Short mmCIF file of N, CA and C in Angstrom, two decimals:
data_model
loop_
_atom_site.label_atom_id
_atom_site.label_comp_id
_atom_site.label_asym_id
_atom_site.label_seq_id
_atom_site.Cartn_x
_atom_site.Cartn_y
_atom_site.Cartn_z
N MET A 1 -21.82 -30.63 18.48
CA MET A 1 -21.12 -30.35 17.25
C MET A 1 -20.65 -31.66 16.64
N ASP A 2 -20.76 -31.77 15.33
CA ASP A 2 -20.36 -32.95 14.58
C ASP A 2 -18.86 -33.16 14.71
N ALA A 3 -18.42 -34.39 14.94
CA ALA A 3 -17.00 -34.70 15.12
C ALA A 3 -16.17 -34.38 13.87
N GLU A 4 -16.80 -34.36 12.69
CA GLU A 4 -16.05 -34.10 11.46
C GLU A 4 -16.01 -32.62 11.10
N THR A 5 -16.75 -31.77 11.80
CA THR A 5 -16.75 -30.34 11.52
C THR A 5 -15.53 -29.71 12.18
N PRO A 6 -14.64 -29.13 11.36
CA PRO A 6 -13.46 -28.51 11.97
C PRO A 6 -13.85 -27.26 12.76
N THR A 7 -13.18 -27.07 13.86
CA THR A 7 -13.44 -25.88 14.66
C THR A 7 -12.47 -24.78 14.23
N GLN A 8 -12.93 -23.58 14.35
CA GLN A 8 -12.13 -22.44 13.95
C GLN A 8 -11.91 -21.57 15.19
N HIS A 9 -10.70 -21.13 15.35
CA HIS A 9 -10.41 -20.26 16.49
C HIS A 9 -11.16 -18.95 16.31
N LYS A 10 -11.58 -18.36 17.40
CA LYS A 10 -12.38 -17.14 17.33
C LYS A 10 -11.65 -16.01 16.59
N PHE A 11 -10.33 -15.99 16.61
CA PHE A 11 -9.57 -14.95 15.89
C PHE A 11 -9.74 -15.08 14.38
N GLN A 12 -10.09 -16.27 13.92
CA GLN A 12 -10.23 -16.54 12.49
C GLN A 12 -11.65 -16.34 11.97
N GLU A 13 -12.58 -16.03 12.86
CA GLU A 13 -13.96 -15.86 12.44
C GLU A 13 -14.15 -14.54 11.70
N ASP A 14 -15.14 -14.51 10.85
CA ASP A 14 -15.48 -13.30 10.09
C ASP A 14 -15.93 -12.21 11.05
N SER A 15 -15.38 -11.01 10.90
CA SER A 15 -15.70 -9.91 11.81
C SER A 15 -16.99 -9.18 11.44
N HIS A 16 -17.47 -9.41 10.23
CA HIS A 16 -18.67 -8.72 9.74
C HIS A 16 -18.48 -7.21 9.71
N MET A 17 -17.26 -6.78 9.39
CA MET A 17 -16.96 -5.35 9.24
C MET A 17 -16.74 -5.07 7.76
N THR A 18 -17.15 -3.88 7.34
CA THR A 18 -16.84 -3.46 5.97
C THR A 18 -15.36 -3.10 5.90
N TYR A 19 -14.85 -2.99 4.70
CA TYR A 19 -13.46 -2.58 4.54
C TYR A 19 -13.25 -1.18 5.11
N GLU A 20 -14.23 -0.32 4.92
CA GLU A 20 -14.15 1.03 5.47
C GLU A 20 -14.12 1.00 6.99
N GLU A 21 -14.91 0.15 7.60
CA GLU A 21 -14.91 0.03 9.06
C GLU A 21 -13.57 -0.52 9.56
N VAL A 22 -12.98 -1.43 8.82
CA VAL A 22 -11.67 -1.97 9.19
C VAL A 22 -10.63 -0.85 9.15
N PHE A 23 -10.64 -0.05 8.11
CA PHE A 23 -9.68 1.05 7.99
C PHE A 23 -9.90 2.08 9.10
N ASP A 24 -11.15 2.40 9.38
CA ASP A 24 -11.43 3.33 10.47
C ASP A 24 -10.91 2.77 11.79
N PHE A 25 -11.15 1.50 12.04
CA PHE A 25 -10.69 0.86 13.26
C PHE A 25 -9.16 0.92 13.35
N ALA A 26 -8.49 0.64 12.24
CA ALA A 26 -7.03 0.59 12.23
C ALA A 26 -6.39 1.97 12.36
N TYR A 27 -6.94 2.96 11.69
CA TYR A 27 -6.24 4.24 11.59
C TYR A 27 -6.78 5.35 12.48
N LYS A 28 -8.03 5.31 12.88
CA LYS A 28 -8.55 6.39 13.73
C LYS A 28 -7.84 6.47 15.07
N GLY A 29 -7.36 5.37 15.57
CA GLY A 29 -6.59 5.37 16.81
C GLY A 29 -5.11 5.63 16.59
N LEU A 30 -4.61 5.23 15.44
CA LEU A 30 -3.18 5.39 15.14
C LEU A 30 -2.81 6.84 14.82
N VAL A 31 -3.64 7.51 14.06
CA VAL A 31 -3.32 8.88 13.62
C VAL A 31 -3.08 9.82 14.80
N PRO A 32 -3.93 9.85 15.82
CA PRO A 32 -3.64 10.75 16.95
C PRO A 32 -2.32 10.41 17.67
N VAL A 33 -1.99 9.13 17.72
CA VAL A 33 -0.72 8.73 18.34
C VAL A 33 0.45 9.30 17.53
N LEU A 34 0.38 9.15 16.22
CA LEU A 34 1.45 9.67 15.37
C LEU A 34 1.52 11.20 15.42
N GLN A 35 0.37 11.85 15.46
CA GLN A 35 0.35 13.31 15.58
C GLN A 35 0.94 13.75 16.92
N GLY A 36 0.67 12.99 17.97
CA GLY A 36 1.26 13.27 19.28
C GLY A 36 2.77 13.08 19.27
N LEU A 37 3.22 12.05 18.60
CA LEU A 37 4.67 11.83 18.47
C LEU A 37 5.34 12.99 17.74
N ALA A 38 4.68 13.50 16.71
CA ALA A 38 5.23 14.65 15.97
C ALA A 38 5.42 15.84 16.90
N LYS A 39 4.46 16.07 17.78
CA LYS A 39 4.58 17.19 18.73
C LYS A 39 5.69 16.93 19.75
N GLU A 40 5.77 15.70 20.24
CA GLU A 40 6.78 15.36 21.25
C GLU A 40 8.21 15.39 20.69
N LEU A 41 8.37 14.83 19.51
CA LEU A 41 9.72 14.73 18.92
C LEU A 41 10.13 15.99 18.17
N GLY A 42 9.15 16.78 17.76
CA GLY A 42 9.41 17.89 16.86
C GLY A 42 9.15 17.41 15.44
N GLU A 43 8.59 18.29 14.63
CA GLU A 43 8.18 17.92 13.27
C GLU A 43 9.32 17.30 12.45
N GLU A 44 10.45 17.98 12.41
CA GLU A 44 11.55 17.51 11.55
C GLU A 44 12.03 16.13 11.96
N ARG A 45 12.23 15.93 13.24
CA ARG A 45 12.71 14.63 13.73
C ARG A 45 11.67 13.54 13.49
N PHE A 46 10.39 13.87 13.72
CA PHE A 46 9.31 12.91 13.51
C PHE A 46 9.25 12.46 12.05
N TRP A 47 9.23 13.42 11.11
CA TRP A 47 9.11 13.07 9.69
C TRP A 47 10.30 12.26 9.22
N GLU A 48 11.48 12.61 9.71
CA GLU A 48 12.68 11.86 9.34
C GLU A 48 12.58 10.41 9.84
N ALA A 49 12.16 10.24 11.08
CA ALA A 49 12.04 8.90 11.66
C ALA A 49 10.93 8.10 10.97
N LEU A 50 9.78 8.74 10.72
CA LEU A 50 8.68 8.04 10.07
C LEU A 50 9.07 7.62 8.66
N LYS A 51 9.71 8.50 7.93
CA LYS A 51 10.12 8.19 6.56
C LYS A 51 11.07 7.00 6.54
N LYS A 52 12.08 7.01 7.39
CA LYS A 52 13.06 5.91 7.43
C LYS A 52 12.41 4.61 7.87
N THR A 53 11.62 4.67 8.91
CA THR A 53 10.99 3.45 9.44
C THR A 53 10.01 2.86 8.43
N ALA A 54 9.18 3.70 7.82
CA ALA A 54 8.22 3.22 6.83
C ALA A 54 8.94 2.65 5.62
N PHE A 55 9.99 3.32 5.15
CA PHE A 55 10.77 2.86 4.01
C PHE A 55 11.36 1.48 4.30
N ASP A 56 12.03 1.34 5.44
CA ASP A 56 12.67 0.07 5.80
C ASP A 56 11.66 -1.07 5.92
N ALA A 57 10.50 -0.78 6.51
CA ALA A 57 9.46 -1.81 6.66
C ALA A 57 8.93 -2.25 5.30
N LYS A 58 8.68 -1.30 4.41
CA LYS A 58 8.15 -1.62 3.08
C LYS A 58 9.18 -2.37 2.24
N LEU A 59 10.44 -1.99 2.36
CA LEU A 59 11.53 -2.66 1.66
C LEU A 59 11.58 -4.14 2.07
N LYS A 60 11.54 -4.40 3.37
CA LYS A 60 11.58 -5.77 3.88
C LYS A 60 10.35 -6.55 3.45
N GLU A 61 9.18 -5.91 3.51
CA GLU A 61 7.93 -6.56 3.09
C GLU A 61 8.04 -7.02 1.63
N ALA A 62 8.56 -6.17 0.77
CA ALA A 62 8.68 -6.50 -0.65
C ALA A 62 9.72 -7.58 -0.89
N GLN A 63 10.81 -7.54 -0.16
CA GLN A 63 11.83 -8.58 -0.28
C GLN A 63 11.25 -9.94 0.12
N ASP A 64 10.51 -9.97 1.21
CA ASP A 64 9.87 -11.21 1.66
C ASP A 64 8.87 -11.71 0.63
N TYR A 65 8.08 -10.81 0.08
CA TYR A 65 7.08 -11.16 -0.93
C TYR A 65 7.76 -11.73 -2.18
N ALA A 66 8.78 -11.03 -2.67
CA ALA A 66 9.49 -11.48 -3.88
C ALA A 66 10.14 -12.84 -3.68
N SER A 67 10.62 -13.11 -2.48
CA SER A 67 11.31 -14.38 -2.22
C SER A 67 10.35 -15.57 -2.30
N GLN A 68 9.05 -15.33 -2.23
CA GLN A 68 8.05 -16.39 -2.29
C GLN A 68 7.58 -16.69 -3.71
N LEU A 69 8.02 -15.88 -4.66
CA LEU A 69 7.56 -16.02 -6.05
C LEU A 69 8.62 -16.68 -6.91
N PRO A 70 8.21 -17.32 -8.00
CA PRO A 70 9.19 -17.95 -8.89
C PRO A 70 10.02 -16.93 -9.68
N SER A 71 9.51 -15.70 -9.81
CA SER A 71 10.21 -14.65 -10.56
C SER A 71 9.99 -13.32 -9.86
N ASN A 72 10.96 -12.42 -10.03
CA ASN A 72 10.78 -11.08 -9.47
C ASN A 72 10.99 -10.02 -10.56
N ASP A 73 10.53 -10.32 -11.76
CA ASP A 73 10.62 -9.36 -12.85
C ASP A 73 9.41 -8.41 -12.82
N LEU A 74 9.36 -7.51 -13.78
CA LEU A 74 8.28 -6.52 -13.82
C LEU A 74 6.92 -7.19 -14.00
N ASP A 75 6.85 -8.23 -14.79
CA ASP A 75 5.59 -8.94 -15.00
C ASP A 75 5.07 -9.50 -13.67
N ALA A 76 5.96 -10.09 -12.90
CA ALA A 76 5.56 -10.63 -11.60
C ALA A 76 5.13 -9.51 -10.66
N TYR A 77 5.82 -8.38 -10.74
CA TYR A 77 5.48 -7.25 -9.87
C TYR A 77 4.10 -6.68 -10.20
N SER A 78 3.83 -6.52 -11.47
CA SER A 78 2.56 -5.91 -11.87
C SER A 78 1.40 -6.91 -11.85
N ALA A 79 1.69 -8.18 -11.63
CA ALA A 79 0.62 -9.19 -11.59
C ALA A 79 -0.41 -8.90 -10.51
N SER A 80 0.04 -8.33 -9.40
CA SER A 80 -0.91 -8.05 -8.32
C SER A 80 -1.91 -6.96 -8.70
N ALA A 81 -1.54 -6.10 -9.64
CA ALA A 81 -2.49 -5.09 -10.13
C ALA A 81 -3.41 -5.69 -11.20
N ARG A 82 -2.85 -6.60 -12.02
CA ARG A 82 -3.66 -7.26 -13.05
C ARG A 82 -4.66 -8.22 -12.44
N GLU A 83 -4.23 -8.94 -11.41
CA GLU A 83 -5.08 -9.93 -10.74
C GLU A 83 -5.09 -9.63 -9.25
N PRO A 84 -5.78 -8.56 -8.85
CA PRO A 84 -5.73 -8.14 -7.44
C PRO A 84 -6.38 -9.14 -6.49
N SER A 85 -5.87 -9.15 -5.28
CA SER A 85 -6.46 -9.97 -4.23
C SER A 85 -7.85 -9.45 -3.89
N ARG A 86 -8.59 -10.23 -3.15
CA ARG A 86 -9.92 -9.80 -2.70
C ARG A 86 -9.81 -8.49 -1.93
N PHE A 87 -8.81 -8.40 -1.07
CA PHE A 87 -8.58 -7.19 -0.29
C PHE A 87 -8.35 -5.99 -1.22
N ALA A 88 -7.42 -6.12 -2.16
CA ALA A 88 -7.09 -5.02 -3.06
C ALA A 88 -8.29 -4.61 -3.91
N ARG A 89 -9.08 -5.57 -4.35
CA ARG A 89 -10.27 -5.24 -5.16
C ARG A 89 -11.26 -4.37 -4.39
N HIS A 90 -11.26 -4.48 -3.07
CA HIS A 90 -12.21 -3.73 -2.25
C HIS A 90 -11.66 -2.39 -1.75
N ILE A 91 -10.38 -2.15 -1.87
CA ILE A 91 -9.83 -0.89 -1.36
C ILE A 91 -9.25 0.01 -2.44
N LEU A 92 -9.08 -0.52 -3.65
CA LEU A 92 -8.52 0.26 -4.76
C LEU A 92 -9.35 0.06 -6.02
N THR A 93 -9.43 1.09 -6.84
CA THR A 93 -9.97 0.97 -8.18
C THR A 93 -8.84 1.33 -9.12
N VAL A 94 -8.42 0.33 -9.92
CA VAL A 94 -7.22 0.46 -10.74
C VAL A 94 -7.54 0.20 -12.20
N GLU A 95 -6.95 1.01 -13.07
CA GLU A 95 -7.08 0.84 -14.52
C GLU A 95 -5.67 0.75 -15.10
N PHE A 96 -5.44 -0.26 -15.93
CA PHE A 96 -4.14 -0.39 -16.60
C PHE A 96 -4.08 0.56 -17.79
N ILE A 97 -3.01 1.31 -17.89
CA ILE A 97 -2.78 2.22 -18.99
C ILE A 97 -1.78 1.57 -19.97
N GLU A 98 -0.78 0.89 -19.41
CA GLU A 98 0.23 0.20 -20.21
C GLU A 98 0.66 -1.05 -19.48
N ASP A 99 0.92 -2.11 -20.22
CA ASP A 99 1.35 -3.36 -19.61
C ASP A 99 2.24 -4.11 -20.60
N THR A 100 3.53 -3.84 -20.54
CA THR A 100 4.52 -4.47 -21.41
C THR A 100 5.64 -5.02 -20.54
N PRO A 101 6.54 -5.83 -21.10
CA PRO A 101 7.67 -6.33 -20.30
C PRO A 101 8.60 -5.21 -19.81
N GLN A 102 8.57 -4.04 -20.46
CA GLN A 102 9.45 -2.94 -20.08
C GLN A 102 8.78 -1.90 -19.18
N ALA A 103 7.47 -1.80 -19.23
CA ALA A 103 6.77 -0.79 -18.44
C ALA A 103 5.35 -1.22 -18.13
N ALA A 104 4.92 -0.84 -16.95
CA ALA A 104 3.53 -1.04 -16.54
C ALA A 104 3.07 0.27 -15.93
N GLU A 105 1.91 0.72 -16.37
CA GLU A 105 1.38 1.96 -15.82
C GLU A 105 -0.06 1.74 -15.42
N ILE A 106 -0.38 2.19 -14.21
CA ILE A 106 -1.74 2.08 -13.71
C ILE A 106 -2.24 3.45 -13.27
N LYS A 107 -3.54 3.58 -13.32
CA LYS A 107 -4.22 4.78 -12.84
C LYS A 107 -5.14 4.32 -11.71
N VAL A 108 -4.94 4.88 -10.53
CA VAL A 108 -5.76 4.53 -9.37
C VAL A 108 -6.76 5.65 -9.17
N THR A 109 -8.04 5.33 -9.30
CA THR A 109 -9.08 6.36 -9.19
C THR A 109 -9.80 6.35 -7.85
N GLU A 110 -9.65 5.27 -7.09
CA GLU A 110 -10.21 5.20 -5.74
C GLU A 110 -9.22 4.47 -4.85
N CYS A 111 -9.02 5.00 -3.65
CA CYS A 111 -8.08 4.41 -2.71
C CYS A 111 -8.61 4.62 -1.29
N LEU A 112 -8.85 3.55 -0.59
CA LEU A 112 -9.40 3.66 0.75
C LEU A 112 -8.39 4.26 1.72
N TRP A 113 -7.09 4.06 1.49
CA TRP A 113 -6.09 4.71 2.34
C TRP A 113 -6.20 6.23 2.20
N ALA A 114 -6.26 6.71 0.96
CA ALA A 114 -6.37 8.16 0.73
C ALA A 114 -7.64 8.71 1.35
N LYS A 115 -8.75 8.04 1.14
CA LYS A 115 -10.03 8.49 1.70
C LYS A 115 -9.93 8.57 3.22
N THR A 116 -9.41 7.53 3.84
CA THR A 116 -9.35 7.45 5.30
C THR A 116 -8.44 8.53 5.88
N PHE A 117 -7.21 8.61 5.39
CA PHE A 117 -6.26 9.58 5.95
C PHE A 117 -6.69 11.02 5.68
N ARG A 118 -7.25 11.28 4.50
CA ARG A 118 -7.70 12.63 4.20
C ARG A 118 -8.86 13.03 5.11
N GLU A 119 -9.79 12.11 5.36
CA GLU A 119 -10.90 12.40 6.26
C GLU A 119 -10.43 12.65 7.69
N LEU A 120 -9.32 12.03 8.07
CA LEU A 120 -8.76 12.21 9.41
C LEU A 120 -7.88 13.47 9.49
N GLY A 121 -7.74 14.18 8.37
CA GLY A 121 -6.88 15.36 8.35
C GLY A 121 -5.41 15.00 8.49
N ALA A 122 -5.06 13.83 8.00
CA ALA A 122 -3.69 13.32 8.17
C ALA A 122 -3.12 12.82 6.84
N ALA A 123 -3.38 13.56 5.76
CA ALA A 123 -2.90 13.13 4.45
C ALA A 123 -1.38 13.03 4.41
N GLU A 124 -0.68 13.90 5.13
CA GLU A 124 0.78 13.85 5.13
C GLU A 124 1.28 12.55 5.75
N ILE A 125 0.66 12.14 6.84
CA ILE A 125 1.02 10.87 7.48
C ILE A 125 0.65 9.72 6.55
N GLY A 126 -0.54 9.77 5.97
CA GLY A 126 -0.95 8.72 5.04
C GLY A 126 -0.02 8.60 3.86
N TYR A 127 0.41 9.75 3.34
CA TYR A 127 1.34 9.73 2.21
C TYR A 127 2.65 9.05 2.62
N MET A 128 3.16 9.41 3.78
CA MET A 128 4.43 8.85 4.23
C MET A 128 4.33 7.34 4.47
N LEU A 129 3.19 6.87 4.99
CA LEU A 129 3.04 5.45 5.29
C LEU A 129 2.70 4.60 4.07
N THR A 130 2.00 5.17 3.11
CA THR A 130 1.53 4.35 1.98
C THR A 130 2.17 4.78 0.66
N CYS A 131 1.87 5.94 0.18
CA CYS A 131 2.36 6.40 -1.13
C CYS A 131 3.88 6.60 -1.13
N GLY A 132 4.38 7.17 -0.07
CA GLY A 132 5.81 7.49 0.00
C GLY A 132 6.72 6.29 0.11
N THR A 133 6.13 5.12 0.32
CA THR A 133 6.94 3.90 0.41
C THR A 133 6.87 3.06 -0.86
N ASP A 134 6.19 3.57 -1.88
CA ASP A 134 6.09 2.82 -3.13
C ASP A 134 7.46 2.54 -3.74
N ASP A 135 8.36 3.52 -3.68
CA ASP A 135 9.71 3.31 -4.20
C ASP A 135 10.43 2.19 -3.46
N ALA A 136 10.27 2.16 -2.15
CA ALA A 136 10.89 1.11 -1.34
C ALA A 136 10.34 -0.26 -1.73
N HIS A 137 9.04 -0.31 -2.02
CA HIS A 137 8.43 -1.58 -2.41
C HIS A 137 9.04 -2.08 -3.72
N CYS A 138 9.19 -1.18 -4.68
CA CYS A 138 9.81 -1.55 -5.96
C CYS A 138 11.25 -2.02 -5.74
N GLN A 139 11.99 -1.25 -5.00
CA GLN A 139 13.40 -1.56 -4.75
C GLN A 139 13.55 -2.90 -4.04
N GLY A 140 12.69 -3.16 -3.07
CA GLY A 140 12.76 -4.42 -2.34
C GLY A 140 12.36 -5.61 -3.20
N PHE A 141 11.40 -5.41 -4.08
CA PHE A 141 10.96 -6.49 -4.96
C PHE A 141 12.04 -6.82 -5.98
N ASN A 142 12.57 -5.77 -6.62
CA ASN A 142 13.68 -5.93 -7.57
C ASN A 142 14.25 -4.54 -7.83
N PRO A 143 15.53 -4.34 -7.54
CA PRO A 143 16.14 -3.02 -7.72
C PRO A 143 16.10 -2.50 -9.16
N ARG A 144 15.79 -3.36 -10.11
CA ARG A 144 15.71 -2.94 -11.51
C ARG A 144 14.36 -2.29 -11.85
N ILE A 145 13.42 -2.35 -10.93
CA ILE A 145 12.12 -1.72 -11.15
C ILE A 145 12.16 -0.31 -10.55
N ARG A 146 11.88 0.65 -11.39
CA ARG A 146 11.84 2.05 -10.95
C ARG A 146 10.40 2.55 -11.06
N MET A 147 9.98 3.29 -10.07
CA MET A 147 8.62 3.81 -10.07
C MET A 147 8.64 5.32 -10.28
N ILE A 148 7.70 5.76 -11.10
CA ILE A 148 7.53 7.19 -11.37
C ILE A 148 6.07 7.52 -11.07
N HIS A 149 5.86 8.52 -10.24
CA HIS A 149 4.48 9.00 -10.04
C HIS A 149 4.52 10.47 -9.64
N SER A 150 3.58 11.21 -10.22
CA SER A 150 3.52 12.64 -9.96
C SER A 150 2.17 13.07 -9.41
N LYS A 151 1.25 12.15 -9.32
CA LYS A 151 -0.08 12.46 -8.81
C LYS A 151 -0.50 11.39 -7.81
N THR A 152 -1.12 11.85 -6.72
CA THR A 152 -1.69 10.90 -5.77
C THR A 152 -3.02 11.43 -5.24
N LEU A 153 -3.93 10.51 -5.04
CA LEU A 153 -5.21 10.85 -4.41
C LEU A 153 -4.96 11.39 -3.00
N MET A 154 -3.95 10.84 -2.33
CA MET A 154 -3.63 11.24 -0.97
C MET A 154 -3.31 12.73 -0.89
N GLN A 155 -2.67 13.24 -1.94
CA GLN A 155 -2.28 14.65 -1.97
C GLN A 155 -3.33 15.54 -2.65
N GLY A 156 -4.50 14.96 -2.91
CA GLY A 156 -5.61 15.74 -3.44
C GLY A 156 -5.78 15.72 -4.95
N ASP A 157 -4.94 14.95 -5.65
CA ASP A 157 -5.10 14.84 -7.10
C ASP A 157 -6.32 13.99 -7.43
N GLU A 158 -6.77 14.06 -8.67
CA GLU A 158 -7.97 13.32 -9.07
C GLU A 158 -7.71 11.83 -9.24
N TYR A 159 -6.46 11.43 -9.31
CA TYR A 159 -6.07 10.02 -9.41
C TYR A 159 -4.59 9.89 -9.08
N CYS A 160 -4.15 8.65 -8.90
CA CYS A 160 -2.72 8.36 -8.74
C CYS A 160 -2.22 7.81 -10.07
N ASN A 161 -1.06 8.26 -10.48
CA ASN A 161 -0.45 7.69 -11.67
C ASN A 161 0.82 6.95 -11.24
N HIS A 162 0.81 5.67 -11.46
CA HIS A 162 1.96 4.83 -11.08
C HIS A 162 2.53 4.22 -12.37
N ARG A 163 3.76 4.56 -12.66
CA ARG A 163 4.44 3.97 -13.81
C ARG A 163 5.65 3.21 -13.30
N PHE A 164 5.72 1.94 -13.66
CA PHE A 164 6.81 1.07 -13.25
C PHE A 164 7.63 0.73 -14.48
N VAL A 165 8.92 0.99 -14.41
CA VAL A 165 9.80 0.80 -15.56
C VAL A 165 10.87 -0.22 -15.20
N TRP A 166 11.11 -1.15 -16.13
CA TRP A 166 12.15 -2.16 -15.96
C TRP A 166 13.44 -1.58 -16.54
N GLU A 167 14.41 -1.37 -15.68
CA GLU A 167 15.69 -0.81 -16.12
C GLU A 167 16.67 -1.91 -16.44
N GLU A 168 17.22 -1.85 -17.65
CA GLU A 168 18.19 -2.87 -18.08
C GLU A 168 19.52 -2.68 -17.38
#
């Protein structure tokens, strides 16, 4: 090997997996564990714990993300939908409906999370882990951002409608 060629740790090498294969790998093993926990703990206790834990994790994730940016206003929040990462471009299909300093609205017509969890018969778990934490993400990024949504692919709707409003 050439002395000037940097070596890469094996963990950093390309896995040659599709995004769908990555999601299957991540969630096909997790869903049965969570379903088993629901049986062990009882449905009510399980859903309460999952909701709180998922909310707290998403809140912290958004706070950490916002702290790395020069601004945490609505424009900064919606920038990830306007200019999605490579990962987001491959797992979501998003269309902007409105994009102003006071409101941003997107329509999600494809979502790999929804596809994966629905195929596993675990849409309720998927909703709690992904869609149900959207409010926490807004709150953690900036408490002045409020999210409104009444449709989700996860719950069987034809699209997700996400409206983000900047509250004065």
